[in-house]
């Protein structure tokens, strides 16, 4: 029993992601079926809206409950949100491509198509979410931010030095007159 609990604790991110990923998939499938059946929309439109709903749910659950990502600034939150939506955008194309394959080409049932699609897309989403909220990615972002600030500081210093040199040159010209 201790070995099993140790294993579960060691892989907590995976188990938490599995739970919330499953819930996001359920939200995606239910949203897809409701939008498609109730509003009689095309499956691509229903898939797009279902994707958007589940991605918003996924961002906040992954951020706060799965990877326990903390942010100290609005910029940090925006960076994570941007990265999350970028990677989910990639999975959206996989999601849509699979739906076209299953429904339009293979003529599978919508529910079965969406369920298989969510399993495959879920694997892709786990890999990209792990990257988005990982400690290493945050450290890399912090290093890039520090490098950008250093470059900006150097640029300002160089600009100030150039301006100071121009002022000195101007004063020399005026003194010669």
mmCIF file of C-alpha atoms in Angstrom:
data_model
loop_
_atom_site.group_PDB
_atom_site.id
_atom_site.type_symbol
_atom_site.label_atom_id
_atom_site.label_comp_id
_atom_site.label_asym_id
_atom_site.label_seq_id
_atom_site.Cartn_x
_atom_site.Cartn_y
_atom_site.Cartn_z
ATOM 1 C CA UNK A 1 0.000 0.000 0.000
ATOM 2 C CA UNK A 2 2.862 2.386 0.828
ATOM 3 C CA UNK A 3 4.481 1.696 -2.535
ATOM 4 C CA UNK A 4 1.253 2.482 -4.307
ATOM 5 C CA UNK A 5 0.752 5.741 -2.382
ATOM 6 C CA UNK A 6 4.364 6.697 -3.065
ATOM 7 C CA UNK A 7 3.831 6.004 -6.770
ATOM 8 C CA UNK A 8 0.661 8.121 -6.808
ATOM 9 C CA UNK A 9 2.395 11.011 -4.997
ATOM 10 C CA UNK A 10 5.407 10.822 -7.285
ATOM 11 C CA UNK A 11 3.161 11.091 -10.359
ATOM 12 C CA UNK A 12 0.638 13.526 -8.870
ATOM 13 C CA UNK A 13 0.711 15.847 -11.915
ATOM 14 C CA UNK A 14 -0.193 12.981 -14.210
ATOM 15 C CA UNK A 15 -3.071 11.739 -12.050
ATOM 16 C CA UNK A 16 -4.454 15.240 -11.487
ATOM 17 C CA UNK A 17 -4.146 15.991 -15.208
ATOM 18 C CA UNK A 18 -5.882 12.714 -16.016
ATOM 19 C CA UNK A 19 -8.808 13.628 -13.766
ATOM 20 C CA UNK A 20 -9.177 17.218 -14.989
ATOM 21 C CA UNK A 21 -8.332 16.230 -18.554
ATOM 22 C CA UNK A 22 -11.130 13.681 -18.364
ATOM 23 C CA UNK A 23 -13.497 16.390 -17.093
ATOM 24 C CA UNK A 24 -12.391 18.745 -19.892
ATOM 25 C CA UNK A 25 -13.025 15.945 -22.399
ATOM 26 C CA UNK A 26 -16.477 15.325 -20.932
ATOM 27 C CA UNK A 27 -17.195 19.070 -21.199
ATOM 28 C CA UNK A 28 -15.924 19.013 -24.787
ATOM 29 C CA UNK A 29 -18.002 15.968 -25.785
ATOM 30 C CA UNK A 30 -21.190 17.148 -24.041
ATOM 31 C CA UNK A 31 -20.799 20.681 -25.457
ATOM 32 C CA UNK A 32 -20.192 19.251 -28.929
ATOM 33 C CA UNK A 33 -23.234 16.992 -28.811
ATOM 34 C CA UNK A 34 -25.513 19.693 -27.346
ATOM 35 C CA UNK A 35 -24.445 22.367 -29.822
ATOM 36 C CA UNK A 36 -24.706 19.942 -32.746
ATOM 37 C CA UNK A 37 -28.031 18.385 -31.737
ATOM 38 C CA UNK A 38 -29.891 21.291 -30.130
ATOM 39 C CA UNK A 39 -28.838 24.005 -32.578
ATOM 40 C CA UNK A 40 -28.504 21.671 -35.580
ATOM 41 C CA UNK A 41 -25.122 23.125 -36.479
ATOM 42 C CA UNK A 42 -22.398 21.668 -38.676
ATOM 43 C CA UNK A 43 -20.045 19.408 -36.748
ATOM 44 C CA UNK A 44 -17.018 21.664 -37.405
ATOM 45 C CA UNK A 45 -18.804 24.674 -35.868
ATOM 46 C CA UNK A 46 -19.979 22.585 -32.896
ATOM 47 C CA UNK A 47 -16.453 21.214 -32.511
ATOM 48 C CA UNK A 48 -14.955 24.730 -32.504
ATOM 49 C CA UNK A 49 -17.308 26.012 -29.797
ATOM 50 C CA UNK A 50 -16.843 22.862 -27.730
ATOM 51 C CA UNK A 51 -13.065 23.259 -28.057
ATOM 52 C CA UNK A 52 -13.229 26.872 -26.852
ATOM 53 C CA UNK A 53 -15.378 25.997 -23.827
ATOM 54 C CA UNK A 54 -13.134 23.099 -22.797
ATOM 55 C CA UNK A 55 -9.915 25.096 -23.338
ATOM 56 C CA UNK A 56 -11.089 27.862 -20.996
ATOM 57 C CA UNK A 57 -11.964 25.213 -18.393
ATOM 58 C CA UNK A 58 -8.648 23.454 -19.025
ATOM 59 C CA UNK A 59 -6.519 26.565 -18.600
ATOM 60 C CA UNK A 60 -7.783 27.393 -15.138
ATOM 61 C CA UNK A 61 -7.855 23.805 -13.854
ATOM 62 C CA UNK A 62 -4.406 22.987 -15.255
ATOM 63 C CA UNK A 63 -2.934 26.211 -13.946
ATOM 64 C CA UNK A 64 -4.289 26.162 -10.424
ATOM 65 C CA UNK A 65 -5.206 22.554 -9.628
ATOM 66 C CA UNK A 66 -2.959 20.320 -11.719
ATOM 67 C CA UNK A 67 0.411 22.041 -12.034
ATOM 68 C CA UNK A 68 -0.170 24.498 -9.152
ATOM 69 C CA UNK A 69 1.322 27.289 -11.184
ATOM 70 C CA UNK A 70 1.635 30.566 -9.309
ATOM 71 C CA UNK A 71 2.154 33.895 -10.964
ATOM 72 C CA UNK A 72 3.176 37.163 -9.439
ATOM 73 C CA UNK A 73 2.260 39.558 -12.228
ATOM 74 C CA UNK A 74 -0.353 40.065 -14.888
ATOM 75 C CA UNK A 75 2.420 39.674 -17.446
ATOM 76 C CA UNK A 76 3.226 36.175 -16.123
ATOM 77 C CA UNK A 77 -0.456 35.192 -16.306
ATOM 78 C CA UNK A 78 -0.717 36.585 -19.835
ATOM 79 C CA UNK A 79 2.434 34.683 -20.909
ATOM 80 C CA UNK A 80 1.029 31.398 -19.587
ATOM 81 C CA UNK A 81 -2.358 32.076 -21.164
ATOM 82 C CA UNK A 82 -0.730 32.865 -24.505
ATOM 83 C CA UNK A 83 1.438 29.727 -24.406
ATOM 84 C CA UNK A 84 -1.541 27.600 -23.357
ATOM 85 C CA UNK A 85 -3.754 28.910 -26.162
ATOM 86 C CA UNK A 86 -0.913 28.551 -28.675
ATOM 87 C CA UNK A 87 -0.474 24.867 -27.865
ATOM 88 C CA UNK A 88 -4.209 24.286 -27.595
ATOM 89 C CA UNK A 89 -4.505 25.967 -31.000
ATOM 90 C CA UNK A 90 -2.193 23.282 -32.354
ATOM 91 C CA UNK A 91 -4.339 20.615 -30.759
ATOM 92 C CA UNK A 92 -7.435 22.312 -32.215
ATOM 93 C CA UNK A 93 -6.103 21.598 -35.705
ATOM 94 C CA UNK A 94 -5.447 17.981 -34.716
ATOM 95 C CA UNK A 95 -8.935 17.847 -33.184
ATOM 96 C CA UNK A 96 -10.599 19.270 -36.305
ATOM 97 C CA UNK A 97 -8.538 17.094 -38.620
ATOM 98 C CA UNK A 98 -9.496 13.969 -36.717
ATOM 99 C CA UNK A 99 -13.160 14.966 -36.762
ATOM 100 C CA UNK A 100 -13.076 15.458 -40.533
ATOM 101 C CA UNK A 101 -11.307 12.098 -40.918
ATOM 102 C CA UNK A 102 -13.727 10.222 -38.669
ATOM 103 C CA UNK A 103 -16.993 11.842 -39.759
ATOM 104 C CA UNK A 104 -16.546 12.926 -43.372
ATOM 105 C CA UNK A 105 -14.106 10.311 -44.628
ATOM 106 C CA UNK A 106 -14.687 7.232 -42.455
ATOM 107 C CA UNK A 107 -18.391 8.050 -41.830
ATOM 108 C CA UNK A 108 -18.229 7.262 -38.122
ATOM 109 C CA UNK A 109 -20.943 8.276 -35.692
ATOM 110 C CA UNK A 110 -20.412 11.791 -34.212
ATOM 111 C CA UNK A 111 -20.309 10.612 -30.603
ATOM 112 C CA UNK A 112 -17.805 7.822 -31.261
ATOM 113 C CA UNK A 113 -15.726 10.181 -33.405
ATOM 114 C CA UNK A 114 -15.627 12.830 -30.706
ATOM 115 C CA UNK A 115 -14.796 10.307 -27.976
ATOM 116 C CA UNK A 116 -11.861 8.765 -29.896
ATOM 117 C CA UNK A 117 -10.767 12.259 -30.905
ATOM 118 C CA UNK A 118 -10.675 13.396 -27.263
ATOM 119 C CA UNK A 119 -8.488 10.467 -26.199
ATOM 120 C CA UNK A 120 -5.928 11.229 -28.924
ATOM 121 C CA UNK A 121 -6.027 14.994 -28.430
ATOM 122 C CA UNK A 122 -5.842 14.508 -24.651
ATOM 123 C CA UNK A 123 -2.431 12.861 -24.999
ATOM 124 C CA UNK A 124 -1.165 15.803 -27.058
ATOM 125 C CA UNK A 125 -2.660 18.270 -24.581
ATOM 126 C CA UNK A 126 -0.944 16.618 -21.615
ATOM 127 C CA UNK A 127 2.477 16.999 -23.208
ATOM 128 C CA UNK A 128 1.919 20.641 -24.122
ATOM 129 C CA UNK A 129 0.302 21.567 -20.787
ATOM 130 C CA UNK A 130 3.180 20.033 -18.893
ATOM 131 C CA UNK A 131 5.540 22.239 -20.889
ATOM 132 C CA UNK A 132 3.427 25.389 -20.479
ATOM 133 C CA UNK A 133 3.231 25.216 -16.691
ATOM 134 C CA UNK A 134 6.563 23.523 -15.973
ATOM 135 C CA UNK A 135 9.153 24.955 -13.637
ATOM 136 C CA UNK A 136 11.787 24.745 -16.396
ATOM 137 C CA UNK A 137 9.621 26.783 -18.759
ATOM 138 C CA UNK A 138 9.101 29.411 -16.057
ATOM 139 C CA UNK A 139 12.844 29.547 -15.420
ATOM 140 C CA UNK A 140 13.472 29.932 -19.156
ATOM 141 C CA UNK A 141 10.879 32.704 -19.355
ATOM 142 C CA UNK A 142 12.492 34.441 -16.380
ATOM 143 C CA UNK A 143 15.936 34.179 -18.019
ATOM 144 C CA UNK A 144 14.564 35.582 -21.282
ATOM 145 C CA UNK A 145 12.855 38.422 -19.413
ATOM 146 C CA UNK A 146 16.099 39.187 -17.545
ATOM 147 C CA UNK A 147 18.069 39.110 -20.810
ATOM 148 C CA UNK A 148 15.548 41.435 -22.476
ATOM 149 C CA UNK A 149 15.723 43.856 -19.527
ATOM 150 C CA UNK A 150 19.530 43.742 -19.629
ATOM 151 C CA UNK A 151 19.529 44.496 -23.369
ATOM 152 C CA UNK A 152 17.099 47.350 -22.840
ATOM 153 C CA UNK A 153 19.271 48.717 -20.028
ATOM 154 C CA UNK A 154 22.385 48.461 -22.245
ATOM 155 C CA UNK A 155 20.542 50.157 -25.100
ATOM 156 C CA UNK A 156 19.449 53.010 -22.831
ATOM 157 C CA UNK A 157 22.975 53.331 -21.452
ATOM 158 C CA UNK A 158 24.442 53.410 -24.949
ATOM 159 C CA UNK A 159 21.866 55.983 -26.019
ATOM 160 C CA UNK A 160 22.690 58.088 -22.955
ATOM 161 C CA UNK A 161 26.431 57.774 -23.652
ATOM 162 C CA UNK A 162 25.915 58.819 -27.276
ATOM 163 C CA UNK A 163 23.798 61.772 -26.191
ATOM 164 C CA UNK A 164 26.417 62.792 -23.613
ATOM 165 C CA UNK A 165 29.143 62.572 -26.261
ATOM 166 C CA UNK A 166 27.065 64.716 -28.625
ATOM 167 C CA UNK A 167 26.634 67.299 -25.861
ATOM 168 C CA UNK A 168 30.392 67.335 -25.196
ATOM 169 C CA UNK A 169 31.128 67.701 -28.917
ATOM 170 C CA UNK A 170 28.577 70.506 -29.172
ATOM 171 C CA UNK A 171 30.182 72.301 -26.215
ATOM 172 C CA UNK A 172 33.636 71.974 -27.813
ATOM 173 C CA UNK A 173 32.294 73.512 -31.037
ATOM 174 C CA UNK A 174 30.730 76.388 -29.124
ATOM 175 C CA UNK A 175 33.974 76.992 -27.171
ATOM 176 C CA UNK A 176 35.990 77.194 -30.404
ATOM 177 C CA UNK A 177 33.717 79.948 -31.711
#
